[in-house]
mmCIF file with all atom_site columns, C-alpha atoms in Angstrom:
data_model
loop_
_atom_site.group_PDB
_atom_site.id
_atom_site.type_symbol
_atom_site.label_atom_id
_atom_site.label_alt_id
_atom_site.label_comp_id
_atom_site.label_asym_id
_atom_site.label_entity_id
_atom_site.label_seq_id
_atom_site.pdbx_PDB_ins_code
_atom_site.Cartn_x
_atom_site.Cartn_y
_atom_site.Cartn_z
_atom_site.occupancy
_atom_site.B_iso_or_equiv
_atom_site.pdbx_formal_charge
_atom_site.auth_seq_id
_atom_site.auth_comp_id
_atom_site.auth_asym_id
_atom_site.auth_atom_id
_atom_site.pdbx_PDB_model_num
ATOM 1   C CA . MET E 1 1   ? 9.568  23.661  4.869   1.00 71.00 ? 174 MET E CA 1
ATOM 2   C CA . THR E 1 2   ? 9.105  23.869  1.119   1.00 89.00 ? 175 THR E CA 1
ATOM 3   C CA . ASN E 1 3   ? 7.937  20.898  -0.885  1.00 92.00 ? 176 ASN E CA 1
ATOM 4   C CA . GLU E 1 4   ? 11.399 20.841  -2.698  1.00 93.00 ? 177 GLU E CA 1
ATOM 5   C CA . ARG E 1 5   ? 13.069 20.473  0.675   1.00 94.00 ? 178 ARG E CA 1
ATOM 6   C CA . ILE E 1 6   ? 10.683 17.799  1.859   1.00 95.00 ? 179 ILE E CA 1
ATOM 7   C CA . ASP E 1 7   ? 11.240 15.879  -1.484  1.00 95.00 ? 180 ASP E CA 1
ATOM 8   C CA . ARG E 1 8   ? 15.055 16.301  -1.059  1.00 96.00 ? 181 ARG E CA 1
ATOM 9   C CA . GLU E 1 9   ? 14.994 14.879  2.526   1.00 96.00 ? 182 GLU E CA 1
ATOM 10  C CA . LEU E 1 10  ? 12.676 12.094  1.539   1.00 97.00 ? 183 LEU E CA 1
ATOM 11  C CA . TRP E 1 11  ? 14.971 11.018  -1.375  1.00 98.00 ? 184 TRP E CA 1
ATOM 12  C CA . THR E 1 12  ? 17.984 11.235  1.046   1.00 97.00 ? 185 THR E CA 1
ATOM 13  C CA . SER E 1 13  ? 16.200 9.206   3.569   1.00 97.00 ? 186 SER E CA 1
ATOM 14  C CA . PHE E 1 14  ? 15.104 6.448   1.173   1.00 98.00 ? 187 PHE E CA 1
ATOM 15  C CA . ALA E 1 15  ? 18.735 6.106   -0.293  1.00 97.00 ? 188 ALA E CA 1
ATOM 16  C CA . SER E 1 16  ? 19.935 5.808   3.206   1.00 97.00 ? 189 SER E CA 1
ATOM 17  C CA . LEU E 1 17  ? 17.280 3.012   3.940   1.00 97.00 ? 190 LEU E CA 1
ATOM 18  C CA . ILE E 1 18  ? 18.203 1.175   0.704   1.00 97.00 ? 191 ILE E CA 1
ATOM 19  C CA . ARG E 1 19  ? 21.833 1.358   1.635   1.00 96.00 ? 192 ARG E CA 1
ATOM 20  C CA . SER E 1 20  ? 21.213 0.125   5.322   1.00 95.00 ? 193 SER E CA 1
ATOM 21  C CA . TYR E 1 21  ? 18.786 -2.818  4.213   1.00 94.00 ? 194 TYR E CA 1
ATOM 22  C CA . GLY E 1 22  ? 21.051 -3.839  1.360   1.00 92.00 ? 195 GLY E CA 1
ATOM 23  C CA . ALA E 1 23  ? 24.017 -4.128  3.811   1.00 92.00 ? 196 ALA E CA 1
ATOM 24  C CA . ALA E 1 24  ? 21.910 -5.759  6.443   1.00 91.00 ? 197 ALA E CA 1
ATOM 25  C CA . HIS E 1 25  ? 20.504 -8.473  4.008   1.00 84.00 ? 198 HIS E CA 1
ATOM 26  C CA . GLY E 1 26  ? 23.990 -8.950  2.591   1.00 84.00 ? 199 GLY E CA 1
ATOM 27  C CA . LEU E 1 27  ? 25.385 -10.227 5.815   1.00 81.00 ? 200 LEU E CA 1
ATOM 28  C CA . ASN E 1 28  ? 24.215 -13.603 4.986   1.00 78.00 ? 201 ASN E CA 1
ATOM 29  C CA . SER E 1 29  ? 24.752 -13.512 1.335   1.00 76.00 ? 202 SER E CA 1
ATOM 30  C CA . ARG E 1 30  ? 27.667 -14.163 -1.090  1.00 81.00 ? 203 ARG E CA 1
ATOM 31  C CA . HIS E 1 31  ? 26.911 -10.686 -2.762  1.00 81.00 ? 204 HIS E CA 1
ATOM 32  C CA . GLN E 1 32  ? 27.058 -7.164  -1.492  1.00 87.00 ? 205 GLN E CA 1
ATOM 33  C CA . ALA E 1 33  ? 24.725 -4.462  -2.315  1.00 90.00 ? 206 ALA E CA 1
ATOM 34  C CA . VAL E 1 34  ? 26.202 -1.414  -3.878  1.00 92.00 ? 207 VAL E CA 1
ATOM 35  C CA . VAL E 1 35  ? 24.237 1.918   -3.804  1.00 95.00 ? 208 VAL E CA 1
ATOM 36  C CA . GLU E 1 36  ? 25.029 4.828   -5.873  1.00 96.00 ? 209 GLU E CA 1
ATOM 37  C CA . VAL E 1 37  ? 23.013 8.078   -5.123  1.00 96.00 ? 210 VAL E CA 1
ATOM 38  C CA . GLY E 1 38  ? 22.595 11.258  -7.058  1.00 96.00 ? 211 GLY E CA 1
ATOM 39  C CA . ASN E 1 39  ? 20.117 14.205  -6.935  1.00 94.00 ? 212 ASN E CA 1
ATOM 40  C CA . ASP E 1 40  ? 17.528 12.279  -9.136  1.00 95.00 ? 213 ASP E CA 1
ATOM 41  C CA . LEU E 1 41  ? 18.888 8.642   -9.270  1.00 97.00 ? 214 LEU E CA 1
ATOM 42  C CA . ILE E 1 42  ? 19.454 5.819   -6.865  1.00 98.00 ? 215 ILE E CA 1
ATOM 43  C CA . LEU E 1 43  ? 20.909 2.760   -8.120  1.00 97.00 ? 216 LEU E CA 1
ATOM 44  C CA . LEU E 1 44  ? 20.892 -0.466  -6.221  1.00 96.00 ? 217 LEU E CA 1
ATOM 45  C CA . ARG E 1 45  ? 23.201 -3.228  -7.606  1.00 95.00 ? 218 ARG E CA 1
ATOM 46  C CA . VAL E 1 46  ? 23.513 -6.769  -6.388  1.00 92.00 ? 219 VAL E CA 1
ATOM 47  C CA . GLY E 1 47  ? 25.805 -9.153  -8.469  1.00 89.00 ? 220 GLY E CA 1
ATOM 48  C CA . THR E 1 48  ? 24.369 -8.728  -12.021 1.00 91.00 ? 221 THR E CA 1
ATOM 49  C CA . ARG E 1 49  ? 21.096 -7.435  -11.013 1.00 92.00 ? 222 ARG E CA 1
ATOM 50  C CA . TRP E 1 50  ? 20.081 -3.754  -10.474 1.00 96.00 ? 223 TRP E CA 1
ATOM 51  C CA . LEU E 1 51  ? 17.148 -1.454  -9.579  1.00 96.00 ? 224 LEU E CA 1
ATOM 52  C CA . ARG E 1 52  ? 17.289 2.196   -10.577 1.00 98.00 ? 225 ARG E CA 1
ATOM 53  C CA . PHE E 1 53  ? 14.964 4.768   -9.036  1.00 98.00 ? 226 PHE E CA 1
ATOM 54  C CA . THR E 1 54  ? 14.107 8.217   -10.273 1.00 97.00 ? 227 THR E CA 1
ATOM 55  C CA . PRO E 1 55  ? 11.664 10.607  -8.576  1.00 96.00 ? 228 PRO E CA 1
ATOM 56  C CA . SER E 1 56  ? 8.825  9.135   -10.763 1.00 97.00 ? 229 SER E CA 1
ATOM 57  C CA . GLU E 1 57  ? 9.843  5.622   -11.606 1.00 98.00 ? 230 GLU E CA 1
ATOM 58  C CA . MET E 1 58  ? 11.524 2.228   -10.696 1.00 98.00 ? 231 MET E CA 1
ATOM 59  C CA . ILE E 1 59  ? 13.375 0.504   -13.583 1.00 97.00 ? 232 ILE E CA 1
ATOM 60  C CA . GLU E 1 60  ? 14.427 -3.184  -13.131 1.00 94.00 ? 233 GLU E CA 1
ATOM 61  C CA . ASP E 1 61  ? 17.376 -4.769  -14.793 1.00 92.00 ? 234 ASP E CA 1
ATOM 62  C CA . ASN E 1 62  ? 14.934 -6.362  -17.342 1.00 93.00 ? 235 ASN E CA 1
ATOM 63  C CA . ASN E 1 63  ? 13.938 -2.811  -18.392 1.00 92.00 ? 236 ASN E CA 1
ATOM 64  C CA . ARG E 1 64  ? 10.499 -3.245  -16.626 1.00 96.00 ? 237 ARG E CA 1
ATOM 65  C CA . THR E 1 65  ? 9.417  0.197   -15.530 1.00 97.00 ? 238 THR E CA 1
ATOM 66  C CA . VAL E 1 66  ? 6.760  0.819   -12.751 1.00 97.00 ? 239 VAL E CA 1
ATOM 67  C CA . PRO E 1 67  ? 5.615  4.158   -11.317 1.00 98.00 ? 240 PRO E CA 1
ATOM 68  C CA . PHE E 1 68  ? 7.505  5.143   -8.109  1.00 98.00 ? 241 PHE E CA 1
ATOM 69  C CA . HIS E 1 69  ? 6.844  8.069   -5.835  1.00 97.00 ? 242 HIS E CA 1
ATOM 70  C CA . LEU E 1 70  ? 7.998  9.171   -2.175  1.00 98.00 ? 243 LEU E CA 1
ATOM 71  C CA . ASN E 1 71  ? 4.922  10.649  -0.529  1.00 98.00 ? 244 ASN E CA 1
ATOM 72  C CA . HIS E 1 72  ? 4.955  13.517  1.930   1.00 97.00 ? 245 HIS E CA 1
ATOM 73  C CA . ASP E 1 73  ? 3.463  11.346  4.614   1.00 97.00 ? 246 ASP E CA 1
ATOM 74  C CA . GLY E 1 74  ? 6.453  9.051   4.782   1.00 96.00 ? 247 GLY E CA 1
ATOM 75  C CA . THR E 1 75  ? 5.185  6.279   2.448   1.00 98.00 ? 248 THR E CA 1
ATOM 76  C CA . ALA E 1 76  ? 6.383  5.181   -0.867  1.00 98.00 ? 249 ALA E CA 1
ATOM 77  C CA . THR E 1 77  ? 4.291  4.104   -3.774  1.00 98.00 ? 250 THR E CA 1
ATOM 78  C CA . VAL E 1 78  ? 5.810  1.332   -6.129  1.00 98.00 ? 251 VAL E CA 1
ATOM 79  C CA . GLY E 1 79  ? 3.260  0.412   -8.912  1.00 96.00 ? 252 GLY E CA 1
ATOM 80  C CA . GLU E 1 80  ? -0.031 0.360   -7.173  1.00 96.00 ? 253 GLU E CA 1
ATOM 81  C CA . VAL E 1 81  ? 1.376  -0.540  -3.800  1.00 96.00 ? 254 VAL E CA 1
ATOM 82  C CA . THR E 1 82  ? 1.775  2.112   -1.114  1.00 98.00 ? 255 THR E CA 1
ATOM 83  C CA . GLU E 1 83  ? 3.485  1.325   2.138   1.00 98.00 ? 256 GLU E CA 1
ATOM 84  C CA . GLU E 1 84  ? 5.702  2.965   4.685   1.00 98.00 ? 257 GLU E CA 1
ATOM 85  C CA . MET E 1 85  ? 8.966  4.060   3.054   1.00 97.00 ? 258 MET E CA 1
ATOM 86  C CA . ASP E 1 86  ? 11.127 1.915   5.265   1.00 97.00 ? 259 ASP E CA 1
ATOM 87  C CA . LEU E 1 87  ? 9.142  -1.143  4.582   1.00 98.00 ? 260 LEU E CA 1
ATOM 88  C CA . THR E 1 88  ? 9.389  -0.469  0.875   1.00 98.00 ? 261 THR E CA 1
ATOM 89  C CA . ALA E 1 89  ? 13.215 -0.105  1.077   1.00 97.00 ? 262 ALA E CA 1
ATOM 90  C CA . GLU E 1 90  ? 13.532 -3.337  3.103   1.00 96.00 ? 263 GLU E CA 1
ATOM 91  C CA . ARG E 1 91  ? 11.478 -5.338  0.989   1.00 96.00 ? 264 ARG E CA 1
ATOM 92  C CA . LEU E 1 92  ? 13.132 -4.339  -2.191  1.00 96.00 ? 265 LEU E CA 1
ATOM 93  C CA . ALA E 1 93  ? 16.626 -4.822  -0.718  1.00 94.00 ? 266 ALA E CA 1
ATOM 94  C CA . ARG E 1 94  ? 15.512 -8.303  0.594   1.00 92.00 ? 267 ARG E CA 1
ATOM 95  C CA . GLU E 1 95  ? 14.051 -9.255  -2.737  1.00 92.00 ? 268 GLU E CA 1
ATOM 96  C CA . MET E 1 96  ? 17.313 -8.134  -4.553  1.00 90.00 ? 269 MET E CA 1
ATOM 97  C CA . MET E 1 97  ? 19.588 -9.936  -2.213  1.00 86.00 ? 270 MET E CA 1
ATOM 98  C CA . GLN E 1 98  ? 17.501 -13.217 -2.352  1.00 83.00 ? 271 GLN E CA 1
ATOM 99  C CA . SER E 1 99  ? 17.220 -13.357 -6.063  1.00 70.00 ? 272 SER E CA 1
ATOM 100 C CA . GLU E 1 100 ? 20.922 -13.195 -6.762  1.00 58.00 ? 273 GLU E CA 1
#
């Protein structure tokens, strides 16, 4: 499998995880997570807050930008933290739902 295909599969998987965890954490919230997905953009919106992912960075609604990368070993790096991709998606969705 080429690196481009791996990157595309990881991107699609991460978007799916963000969507699933956003929905799960929204069950006990007055807000719902809305996820928009494009070839090089994932947008997670909850109420007035949002997170925007590109293949190289995560931008928060306060315009704070941190490095972001999906790694070929199934991990994700946000800033200086690297963890399993599903744990990253769950944590970020939970934080968004709790903060709104």
